PDB file of C-alpha atoms in Angstrom:
ATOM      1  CA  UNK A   5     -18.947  72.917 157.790  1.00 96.00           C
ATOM      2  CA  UNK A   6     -16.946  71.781 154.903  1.00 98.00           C
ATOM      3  CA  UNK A   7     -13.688  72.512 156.020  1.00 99.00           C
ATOM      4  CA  UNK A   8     -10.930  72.477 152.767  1.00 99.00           C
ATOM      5  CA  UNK A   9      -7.329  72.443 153.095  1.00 99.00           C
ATOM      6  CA  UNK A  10      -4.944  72.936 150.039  1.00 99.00           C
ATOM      7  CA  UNK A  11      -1.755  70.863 150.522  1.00 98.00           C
ATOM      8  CA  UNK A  12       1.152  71.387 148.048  1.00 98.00           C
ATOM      9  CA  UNK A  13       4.317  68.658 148.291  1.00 97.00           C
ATOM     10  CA  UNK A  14       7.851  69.982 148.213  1.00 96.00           C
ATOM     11  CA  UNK A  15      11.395  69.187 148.962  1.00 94.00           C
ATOM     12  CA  UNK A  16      12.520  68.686 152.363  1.00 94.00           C
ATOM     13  CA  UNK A  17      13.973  71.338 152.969  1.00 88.00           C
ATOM     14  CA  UNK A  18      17.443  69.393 154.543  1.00 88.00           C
ATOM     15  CA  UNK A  19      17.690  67.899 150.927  1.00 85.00           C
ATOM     16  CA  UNK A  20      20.712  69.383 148.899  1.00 86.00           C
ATOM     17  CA  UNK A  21      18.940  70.627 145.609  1.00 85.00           C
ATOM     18  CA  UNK A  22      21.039  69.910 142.333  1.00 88.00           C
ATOM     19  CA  UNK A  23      20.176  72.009 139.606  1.00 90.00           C
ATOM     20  CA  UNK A  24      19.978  70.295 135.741  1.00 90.00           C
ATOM     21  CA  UNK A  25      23.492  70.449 133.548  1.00 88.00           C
ATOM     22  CA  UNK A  26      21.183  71.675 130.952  1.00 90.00           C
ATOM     23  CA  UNK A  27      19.310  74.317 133.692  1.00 89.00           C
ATOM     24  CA  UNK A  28      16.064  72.684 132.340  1.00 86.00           C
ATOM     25  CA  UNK A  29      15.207  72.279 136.516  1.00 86.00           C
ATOM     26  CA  UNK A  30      16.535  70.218 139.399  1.00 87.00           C
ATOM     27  CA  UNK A  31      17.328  66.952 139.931  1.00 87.00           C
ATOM     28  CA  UNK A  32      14.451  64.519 141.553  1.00 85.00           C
ATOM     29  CA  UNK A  33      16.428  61.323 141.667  1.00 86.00           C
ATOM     30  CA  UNK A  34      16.832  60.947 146.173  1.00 86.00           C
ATOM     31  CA  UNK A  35      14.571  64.030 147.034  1.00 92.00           C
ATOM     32  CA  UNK A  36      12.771  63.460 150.055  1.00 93.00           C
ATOM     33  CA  UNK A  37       9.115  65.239 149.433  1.00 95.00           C
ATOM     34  CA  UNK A  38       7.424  66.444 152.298  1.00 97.00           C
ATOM     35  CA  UNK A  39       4.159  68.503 152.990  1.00 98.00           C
ATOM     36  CA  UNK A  40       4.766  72.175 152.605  1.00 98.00           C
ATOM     37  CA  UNK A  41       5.496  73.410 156.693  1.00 97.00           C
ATOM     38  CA  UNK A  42       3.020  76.232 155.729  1.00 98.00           C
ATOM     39  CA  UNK A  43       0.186  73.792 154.613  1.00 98.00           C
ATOM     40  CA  UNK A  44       0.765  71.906 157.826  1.00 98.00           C
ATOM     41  CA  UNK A  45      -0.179  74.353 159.484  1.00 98.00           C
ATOM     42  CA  UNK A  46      -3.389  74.515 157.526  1.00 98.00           C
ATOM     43  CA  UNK A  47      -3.944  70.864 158.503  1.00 99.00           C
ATOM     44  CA  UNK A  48      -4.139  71.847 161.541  1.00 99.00           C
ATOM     45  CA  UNK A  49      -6.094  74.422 162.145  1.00 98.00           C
ATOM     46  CA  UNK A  50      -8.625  72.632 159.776  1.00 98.00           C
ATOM     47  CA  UNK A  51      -8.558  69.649 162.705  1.00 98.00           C
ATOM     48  CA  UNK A  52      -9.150  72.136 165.252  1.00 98.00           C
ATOM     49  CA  UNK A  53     -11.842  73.690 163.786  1.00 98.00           C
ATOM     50  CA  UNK A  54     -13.312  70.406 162.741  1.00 98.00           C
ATOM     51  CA  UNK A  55     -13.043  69.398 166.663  1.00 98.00           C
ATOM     52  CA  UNK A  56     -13.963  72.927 168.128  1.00 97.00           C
ATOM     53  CA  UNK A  57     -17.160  72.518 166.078  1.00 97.00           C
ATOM     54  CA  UNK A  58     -17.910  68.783 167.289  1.00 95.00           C
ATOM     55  CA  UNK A  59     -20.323  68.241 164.649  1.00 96.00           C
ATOM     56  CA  UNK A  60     -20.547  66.753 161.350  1.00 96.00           C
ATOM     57  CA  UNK A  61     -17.596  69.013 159.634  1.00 97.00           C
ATOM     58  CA  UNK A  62     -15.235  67.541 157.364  1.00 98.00           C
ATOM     59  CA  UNK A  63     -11.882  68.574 156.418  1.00 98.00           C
ATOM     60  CA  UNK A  64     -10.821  67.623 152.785  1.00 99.00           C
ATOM     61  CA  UNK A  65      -7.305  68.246 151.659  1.00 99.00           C
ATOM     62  CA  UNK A  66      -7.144  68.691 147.867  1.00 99.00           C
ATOM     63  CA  UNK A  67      -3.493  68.538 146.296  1.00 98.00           C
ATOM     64  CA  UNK A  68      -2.173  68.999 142.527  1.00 97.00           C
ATOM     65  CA  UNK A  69       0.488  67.220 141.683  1.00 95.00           C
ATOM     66  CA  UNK A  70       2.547  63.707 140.576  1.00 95.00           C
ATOM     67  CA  UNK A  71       1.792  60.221 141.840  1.00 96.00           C
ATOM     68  CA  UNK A  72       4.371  60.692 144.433  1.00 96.00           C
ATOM     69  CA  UNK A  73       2.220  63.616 145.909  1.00 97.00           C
ATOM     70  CA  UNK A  74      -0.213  60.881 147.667  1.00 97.00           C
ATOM     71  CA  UNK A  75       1.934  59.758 150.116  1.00 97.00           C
ATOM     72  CA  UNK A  76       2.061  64.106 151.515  1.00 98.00           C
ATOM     73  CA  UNK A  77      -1.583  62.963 151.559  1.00 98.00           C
ATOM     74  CA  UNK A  78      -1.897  60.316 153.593  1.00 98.00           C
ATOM     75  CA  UNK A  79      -0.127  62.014 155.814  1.00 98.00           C
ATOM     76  CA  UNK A  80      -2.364  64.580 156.091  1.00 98.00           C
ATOM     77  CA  UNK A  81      -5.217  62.175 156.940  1.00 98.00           C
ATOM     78  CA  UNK A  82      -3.671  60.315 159.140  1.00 98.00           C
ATOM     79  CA  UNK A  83      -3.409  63.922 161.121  1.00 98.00           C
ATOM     80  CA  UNK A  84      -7.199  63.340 160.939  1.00 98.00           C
ATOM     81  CA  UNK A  85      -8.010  65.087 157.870  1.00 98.00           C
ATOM     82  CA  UNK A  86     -11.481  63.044 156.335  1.00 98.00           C
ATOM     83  CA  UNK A  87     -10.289  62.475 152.661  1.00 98.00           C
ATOM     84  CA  UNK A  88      -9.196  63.954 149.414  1.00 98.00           C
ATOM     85  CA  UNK A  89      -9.273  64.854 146.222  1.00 98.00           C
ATOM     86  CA  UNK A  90      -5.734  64.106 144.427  1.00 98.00           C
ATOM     87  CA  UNK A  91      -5.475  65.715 140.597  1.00 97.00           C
ATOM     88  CA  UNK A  92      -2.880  64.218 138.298  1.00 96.00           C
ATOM     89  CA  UNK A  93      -2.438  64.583 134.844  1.00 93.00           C
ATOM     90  CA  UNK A  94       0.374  64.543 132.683  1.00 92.00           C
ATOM     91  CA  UNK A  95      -1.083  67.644 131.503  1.00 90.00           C
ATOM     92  CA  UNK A  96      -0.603  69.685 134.398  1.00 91.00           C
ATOM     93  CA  UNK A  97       3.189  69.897 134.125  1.00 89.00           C
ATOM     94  CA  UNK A  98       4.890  72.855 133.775  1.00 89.00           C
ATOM     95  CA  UNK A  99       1.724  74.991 135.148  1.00 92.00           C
ATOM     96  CA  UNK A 100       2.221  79.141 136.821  1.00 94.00           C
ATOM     97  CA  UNK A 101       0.572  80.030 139.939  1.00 95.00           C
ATOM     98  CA  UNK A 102      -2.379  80.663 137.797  1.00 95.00           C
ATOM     99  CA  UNK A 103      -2.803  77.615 136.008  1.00 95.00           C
ATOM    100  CA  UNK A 104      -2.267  75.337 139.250  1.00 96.00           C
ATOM    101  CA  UNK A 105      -5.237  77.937 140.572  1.00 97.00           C
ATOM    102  CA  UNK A 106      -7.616  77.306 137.918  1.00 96.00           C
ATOM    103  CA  UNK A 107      -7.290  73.431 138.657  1.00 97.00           C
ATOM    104  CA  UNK A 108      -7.746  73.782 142.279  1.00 98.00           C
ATOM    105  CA  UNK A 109     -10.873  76.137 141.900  1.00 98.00           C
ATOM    106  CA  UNK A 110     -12.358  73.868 139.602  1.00 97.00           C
ATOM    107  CA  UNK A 111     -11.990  71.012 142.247  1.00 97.00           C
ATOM    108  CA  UNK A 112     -12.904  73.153 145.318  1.00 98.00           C
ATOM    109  CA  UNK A 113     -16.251  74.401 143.625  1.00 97.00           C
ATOM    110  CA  UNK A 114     -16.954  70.801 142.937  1.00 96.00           C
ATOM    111  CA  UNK A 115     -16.642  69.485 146.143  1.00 96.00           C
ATOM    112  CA  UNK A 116     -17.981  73.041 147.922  1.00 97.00           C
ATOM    113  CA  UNK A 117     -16.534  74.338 150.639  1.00 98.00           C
ATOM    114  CA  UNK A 118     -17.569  77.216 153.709  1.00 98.00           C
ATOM    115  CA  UNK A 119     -13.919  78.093 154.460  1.00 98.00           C
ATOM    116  CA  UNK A 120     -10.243  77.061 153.139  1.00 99.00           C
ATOM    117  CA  UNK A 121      -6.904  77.068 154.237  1.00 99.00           C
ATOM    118  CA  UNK A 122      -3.569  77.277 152.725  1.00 98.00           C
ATOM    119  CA  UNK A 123      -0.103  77.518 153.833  1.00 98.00           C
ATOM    120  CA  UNK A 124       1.029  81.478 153.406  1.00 97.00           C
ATOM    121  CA  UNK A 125       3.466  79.801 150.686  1.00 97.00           C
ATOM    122  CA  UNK A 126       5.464  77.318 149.359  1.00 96.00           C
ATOM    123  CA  UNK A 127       8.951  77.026 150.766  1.00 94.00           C
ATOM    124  CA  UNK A 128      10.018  75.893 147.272  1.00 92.00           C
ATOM    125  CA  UNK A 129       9.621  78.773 144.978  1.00 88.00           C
ATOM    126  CA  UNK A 130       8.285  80.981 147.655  1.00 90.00           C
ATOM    127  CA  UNK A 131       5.829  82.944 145.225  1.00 92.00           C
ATOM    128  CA  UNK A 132       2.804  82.785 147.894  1.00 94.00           C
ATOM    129  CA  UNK A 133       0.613  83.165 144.811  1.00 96.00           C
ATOM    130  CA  UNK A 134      -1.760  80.192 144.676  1.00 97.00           C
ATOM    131  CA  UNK A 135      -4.268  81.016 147.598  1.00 98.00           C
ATOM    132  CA  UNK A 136      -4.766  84.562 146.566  1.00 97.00           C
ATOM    133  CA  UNK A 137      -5.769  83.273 142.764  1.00 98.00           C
ATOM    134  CA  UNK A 138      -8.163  80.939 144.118  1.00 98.00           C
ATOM    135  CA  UNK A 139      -9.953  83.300 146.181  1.00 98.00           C
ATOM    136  CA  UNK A 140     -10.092  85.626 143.361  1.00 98.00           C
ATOM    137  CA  UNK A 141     -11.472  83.060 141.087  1.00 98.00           C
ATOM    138  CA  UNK A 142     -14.255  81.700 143.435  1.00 98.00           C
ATOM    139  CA  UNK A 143     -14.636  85.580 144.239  1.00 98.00           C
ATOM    140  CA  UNK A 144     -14.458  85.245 147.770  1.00 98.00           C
ATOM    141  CA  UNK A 145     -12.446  87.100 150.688  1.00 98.00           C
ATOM    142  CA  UNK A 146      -9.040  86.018 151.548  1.00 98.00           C
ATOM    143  CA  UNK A 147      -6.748  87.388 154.398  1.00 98.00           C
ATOM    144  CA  UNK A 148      -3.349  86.231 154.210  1.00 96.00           C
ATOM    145  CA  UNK A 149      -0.690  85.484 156.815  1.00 97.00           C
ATOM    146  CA  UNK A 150      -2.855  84.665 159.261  1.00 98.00           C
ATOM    147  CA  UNK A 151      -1.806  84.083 163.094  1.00 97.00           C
ATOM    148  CA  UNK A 152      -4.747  84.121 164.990  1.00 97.00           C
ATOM    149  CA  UNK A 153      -8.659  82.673 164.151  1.00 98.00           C
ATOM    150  CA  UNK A 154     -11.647  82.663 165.712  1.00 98.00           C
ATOM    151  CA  UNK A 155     -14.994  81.629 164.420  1.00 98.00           C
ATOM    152  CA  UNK A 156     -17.840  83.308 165.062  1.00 97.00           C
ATOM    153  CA  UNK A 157     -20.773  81.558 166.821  1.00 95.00           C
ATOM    154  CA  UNK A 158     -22.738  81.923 163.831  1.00 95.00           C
ATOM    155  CA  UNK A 159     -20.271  80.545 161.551  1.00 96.00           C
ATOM    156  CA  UNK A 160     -21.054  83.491 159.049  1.00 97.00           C
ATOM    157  CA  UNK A 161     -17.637  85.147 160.025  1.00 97.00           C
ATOM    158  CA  UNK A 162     -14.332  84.597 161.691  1.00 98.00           C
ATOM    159  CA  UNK A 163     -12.139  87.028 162.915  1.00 98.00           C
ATOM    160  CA  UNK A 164      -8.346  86.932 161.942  1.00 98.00           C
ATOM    161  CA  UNK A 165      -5.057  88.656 163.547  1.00 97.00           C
ATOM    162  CA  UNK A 166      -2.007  89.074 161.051  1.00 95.00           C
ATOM    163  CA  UNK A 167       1.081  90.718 162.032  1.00 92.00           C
ATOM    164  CA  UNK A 168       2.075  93.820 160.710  1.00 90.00           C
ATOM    165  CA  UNK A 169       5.215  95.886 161.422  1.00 88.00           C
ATOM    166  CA  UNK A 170       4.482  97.591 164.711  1.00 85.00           C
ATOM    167  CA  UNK A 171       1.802  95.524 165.527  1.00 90.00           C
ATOM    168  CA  UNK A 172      -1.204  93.289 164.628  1.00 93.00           C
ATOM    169  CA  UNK A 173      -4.031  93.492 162.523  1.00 96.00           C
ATOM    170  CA  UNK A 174      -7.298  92.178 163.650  1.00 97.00           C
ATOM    171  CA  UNK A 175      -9.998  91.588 160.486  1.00 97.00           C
ATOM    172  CA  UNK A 176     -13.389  90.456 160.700  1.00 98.00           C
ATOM    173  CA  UNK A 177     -13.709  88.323 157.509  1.00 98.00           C
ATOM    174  CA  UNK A 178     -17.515  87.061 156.002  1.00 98.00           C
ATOM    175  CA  UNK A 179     -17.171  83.464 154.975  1.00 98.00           C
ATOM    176  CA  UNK A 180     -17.012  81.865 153.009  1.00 98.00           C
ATOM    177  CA  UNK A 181     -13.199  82.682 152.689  1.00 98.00           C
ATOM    178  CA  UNK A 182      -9.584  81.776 152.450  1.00 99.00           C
ATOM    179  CA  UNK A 183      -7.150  81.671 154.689  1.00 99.00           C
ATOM    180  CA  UNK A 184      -3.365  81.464 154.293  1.00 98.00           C
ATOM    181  CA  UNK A 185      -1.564  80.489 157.733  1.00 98.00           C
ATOM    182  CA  UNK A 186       1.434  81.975 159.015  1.00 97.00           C
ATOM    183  CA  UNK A 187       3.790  80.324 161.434  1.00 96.00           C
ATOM    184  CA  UNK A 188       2.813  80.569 165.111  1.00 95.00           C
ATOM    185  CA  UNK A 189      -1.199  79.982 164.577  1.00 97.00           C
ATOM    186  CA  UNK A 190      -0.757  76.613 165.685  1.00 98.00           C
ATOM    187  CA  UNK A 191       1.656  73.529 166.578  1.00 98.00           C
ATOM    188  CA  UNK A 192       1.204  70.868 163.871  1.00 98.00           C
ATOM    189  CA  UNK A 193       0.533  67.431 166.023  1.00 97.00           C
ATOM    190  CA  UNK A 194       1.992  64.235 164.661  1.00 95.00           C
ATOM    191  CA  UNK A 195       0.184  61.575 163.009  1.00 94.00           C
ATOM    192  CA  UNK A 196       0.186  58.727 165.416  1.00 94.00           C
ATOM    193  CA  UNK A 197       0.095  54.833 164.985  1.00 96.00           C
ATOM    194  CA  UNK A 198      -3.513  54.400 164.904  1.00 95.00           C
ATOM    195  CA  UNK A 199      -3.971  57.788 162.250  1.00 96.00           C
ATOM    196  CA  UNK A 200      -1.429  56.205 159.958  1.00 96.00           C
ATOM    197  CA  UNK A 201      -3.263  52.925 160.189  1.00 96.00           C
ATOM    198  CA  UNK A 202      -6.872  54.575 159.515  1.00 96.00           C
ATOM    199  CA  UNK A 203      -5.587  56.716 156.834  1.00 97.00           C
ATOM    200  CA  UNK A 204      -4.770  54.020 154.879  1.00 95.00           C
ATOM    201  CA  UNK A 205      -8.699  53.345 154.380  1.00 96.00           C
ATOM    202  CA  UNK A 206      -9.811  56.631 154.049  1.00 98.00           C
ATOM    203  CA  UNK A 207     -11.011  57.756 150.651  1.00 98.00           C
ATOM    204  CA  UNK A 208      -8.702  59.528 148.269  1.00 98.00           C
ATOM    205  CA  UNK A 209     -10.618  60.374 144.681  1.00 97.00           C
ATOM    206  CA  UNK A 210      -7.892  60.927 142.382  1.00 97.00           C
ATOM    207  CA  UNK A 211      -8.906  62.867 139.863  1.00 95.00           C
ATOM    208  CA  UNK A 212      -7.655  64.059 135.362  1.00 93.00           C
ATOM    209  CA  UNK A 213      -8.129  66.908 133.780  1.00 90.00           C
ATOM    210  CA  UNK A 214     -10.663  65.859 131.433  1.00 89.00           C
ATOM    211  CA  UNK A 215     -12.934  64.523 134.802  1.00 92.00           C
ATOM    212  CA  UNK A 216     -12.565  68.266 135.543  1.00 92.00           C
ATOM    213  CA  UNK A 217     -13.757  69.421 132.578  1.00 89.00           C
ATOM    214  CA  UNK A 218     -11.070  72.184 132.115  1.00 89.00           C
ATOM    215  CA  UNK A 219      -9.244  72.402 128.515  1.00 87.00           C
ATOM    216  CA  UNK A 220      -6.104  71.528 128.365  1.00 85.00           C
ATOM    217  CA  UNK A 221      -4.985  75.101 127.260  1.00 89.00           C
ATOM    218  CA  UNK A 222      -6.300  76.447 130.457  1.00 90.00           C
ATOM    219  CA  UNK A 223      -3.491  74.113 132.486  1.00 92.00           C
ATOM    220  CA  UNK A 224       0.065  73.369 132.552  1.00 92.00           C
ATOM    221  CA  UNK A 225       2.709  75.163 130.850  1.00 90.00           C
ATOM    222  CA  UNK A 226      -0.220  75.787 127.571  1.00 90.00           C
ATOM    223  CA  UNK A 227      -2.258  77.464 130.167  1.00 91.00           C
ATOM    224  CA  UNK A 228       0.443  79.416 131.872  1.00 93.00           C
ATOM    225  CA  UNK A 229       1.462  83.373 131.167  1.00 90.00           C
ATOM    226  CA  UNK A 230       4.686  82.901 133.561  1.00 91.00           C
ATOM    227  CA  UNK A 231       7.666  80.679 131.899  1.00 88.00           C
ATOM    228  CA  UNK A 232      10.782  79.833 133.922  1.00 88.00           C
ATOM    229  CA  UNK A 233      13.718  79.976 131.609  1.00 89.00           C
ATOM    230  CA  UNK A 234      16.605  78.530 133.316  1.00 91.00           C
ATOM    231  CA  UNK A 235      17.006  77.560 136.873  1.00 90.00           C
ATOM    232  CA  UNK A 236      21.010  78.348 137.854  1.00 89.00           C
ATOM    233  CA  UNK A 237      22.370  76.966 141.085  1.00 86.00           C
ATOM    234  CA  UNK A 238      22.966  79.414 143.872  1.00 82.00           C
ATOM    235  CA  UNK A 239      26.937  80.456 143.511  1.00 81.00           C
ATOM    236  CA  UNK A 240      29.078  79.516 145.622  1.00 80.00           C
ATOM    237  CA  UNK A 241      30.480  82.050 147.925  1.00 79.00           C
ATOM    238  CA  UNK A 242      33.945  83.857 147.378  1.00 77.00           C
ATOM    239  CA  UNK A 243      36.157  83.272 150.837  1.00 81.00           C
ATOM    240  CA  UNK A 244      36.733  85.930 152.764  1.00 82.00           C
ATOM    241  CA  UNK A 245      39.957  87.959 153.242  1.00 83.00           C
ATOM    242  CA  UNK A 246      41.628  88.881 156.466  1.00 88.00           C
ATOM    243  CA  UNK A 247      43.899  91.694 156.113  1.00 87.00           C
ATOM    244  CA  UNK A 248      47.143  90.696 158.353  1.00 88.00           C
ATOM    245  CA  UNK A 249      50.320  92.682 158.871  1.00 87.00           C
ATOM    246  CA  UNK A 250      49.329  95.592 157.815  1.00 88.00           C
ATOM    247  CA  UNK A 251      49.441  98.944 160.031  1.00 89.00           C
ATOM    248  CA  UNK A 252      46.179 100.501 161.014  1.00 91.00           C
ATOM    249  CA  UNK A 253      46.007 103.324 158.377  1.00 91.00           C
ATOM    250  CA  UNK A 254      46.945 100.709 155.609  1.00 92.00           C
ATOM    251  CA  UNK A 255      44.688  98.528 156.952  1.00 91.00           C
ATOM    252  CA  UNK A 256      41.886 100.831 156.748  1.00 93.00           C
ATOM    253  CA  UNK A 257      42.698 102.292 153.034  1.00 92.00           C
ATOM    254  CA  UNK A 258      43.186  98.744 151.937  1.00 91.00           C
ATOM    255  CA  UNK A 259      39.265  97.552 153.388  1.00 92.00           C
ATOM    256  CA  UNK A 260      38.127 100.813 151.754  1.00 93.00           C
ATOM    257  CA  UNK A 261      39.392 100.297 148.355  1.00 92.00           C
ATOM    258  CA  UNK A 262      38.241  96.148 148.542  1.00 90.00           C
ATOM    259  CA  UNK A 263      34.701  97.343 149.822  1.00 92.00           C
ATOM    260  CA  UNK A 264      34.529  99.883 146.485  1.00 92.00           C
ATOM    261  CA  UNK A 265      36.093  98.200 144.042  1.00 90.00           C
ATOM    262  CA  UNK A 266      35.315  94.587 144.755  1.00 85.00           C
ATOM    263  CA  UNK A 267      32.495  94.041 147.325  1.00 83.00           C
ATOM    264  CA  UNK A 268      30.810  96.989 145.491  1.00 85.00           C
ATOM    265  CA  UNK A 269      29.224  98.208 148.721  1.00 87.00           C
ATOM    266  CA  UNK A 270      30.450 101.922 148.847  1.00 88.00           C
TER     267      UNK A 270
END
């Protein structure tokens, strides 16, 4: 099977943000990028398949992004992924959820694929909008959130458990499909010392957006119908008040009157 994993890079998420004086975005200068938890857990369960199926499968992680982006994929192979595709082009900057989609269709259908996975979102702008855009424009099934997956011995389906409130949901999906993978499907492993030292010689094609053939009107920020027009730092919170000294009935009027006029909550 050709196993396909989309891997987006993001911010640690223990890195203090700093938003632009101008509000134009945030600061990069001593971010520490990481893989996106979400897509980690798509590594995975890519490697699992890949060794459940003991055959010739291959797992292929394909990434958009910066040069910084490779170094998110070398970890991934040195997980065990097999190699990657890696597209960067100044181009691409500034690119929606749909425009980053188009790109990564573009590169999946080129390489083919019988199943994907993706992380259930991105813990940096948490839109969770990617996967679903790809599977609509390689108009094939997608199931998101998943928890649970099991392939079918014929490898024509798979059968997926997401959790619902009050329960779980248990789908029988026809592949090829995509898959976006919730916390609790798996336990990312480690890349250990002899991964890191293989990855390092296993093929990563880096790819431009005129090698893909797409227009540059269909990427980036010309190719995107979703603008962000100022990013504003999270405000800091007021302090608290403690109402001291005060008898009961006081007390209580006083709590009532801060709640109305300046929490706004009644």
């Amino acid at each position: 099977m050709k196993i396909v994993v989309i891997l987006k890079q993001v911010p640690d998420t223990e890195t203090k943000i700093k938003v632009k004086a101008d509000g134009s975005g945030i600061e990069t200068d001593g971010i520490k990028y990481v893989i996106n938890p979400y897509d980690e857990i798509a590594v995975e369960e890519g490697l699992r398949l890949k060794e459940k199926l003991a055959d010739d499968s291959t797992v292929t992680i394909i990434s958009v992004g910066p040069a910084r982006v490779i170094e998110s994929i070398r970890t991934a192979l040195a997980m065990g992924a097999d190699d990657a595709v890696h597209v960067n082009d100044p181009a691409l900057e500034g690119g929606d959820s749909l425009a980053t989609a188009r790109v990564l269709t573009k590169v999946i259908k080129d390489h083919g694929f019988d199943i994907i996975f993706a992380g259930k979102q991105a813990v940096d702008l948490d839109q969770a909008q990617v996967p679903p855009a790809v599977a609509e424009l390689l108009d094939i099934p997608h199931v998101n959130t998943v928890a649970k997956f099991e392939l079918a011995a014929d490898k024509t389906k798979a059968t997926v458990s997401r959790r619902i409130e009050g329960g779980d949901e248990v789908i029988d999906v026809t592949l090829p499909a995509l898959l976006t993978c919730e916390k609790g499907l798996n336990e990312p492993r480690y890349a250990s010392l002899p991964g890191i030292m293989k990855a390092k010689k296993k093929p990563v094609k880096t790819v431009t957006l005129a090698e893909l053939g797409l227009e540059a009107n269909q990427v980036g920020a010309a190719g995107s119908h979703v603008k962000i027009l100022k990013w504003l730092p999270i405000p800091e919170r007021s302090p608290g008040k403690i109402l001291k000294g005060m008898e009961t009935e006081a007390a209580v009027k006083e709590l009532v009157r801060l709640l109305r006029e300046e929490a706004k909550v009644i």
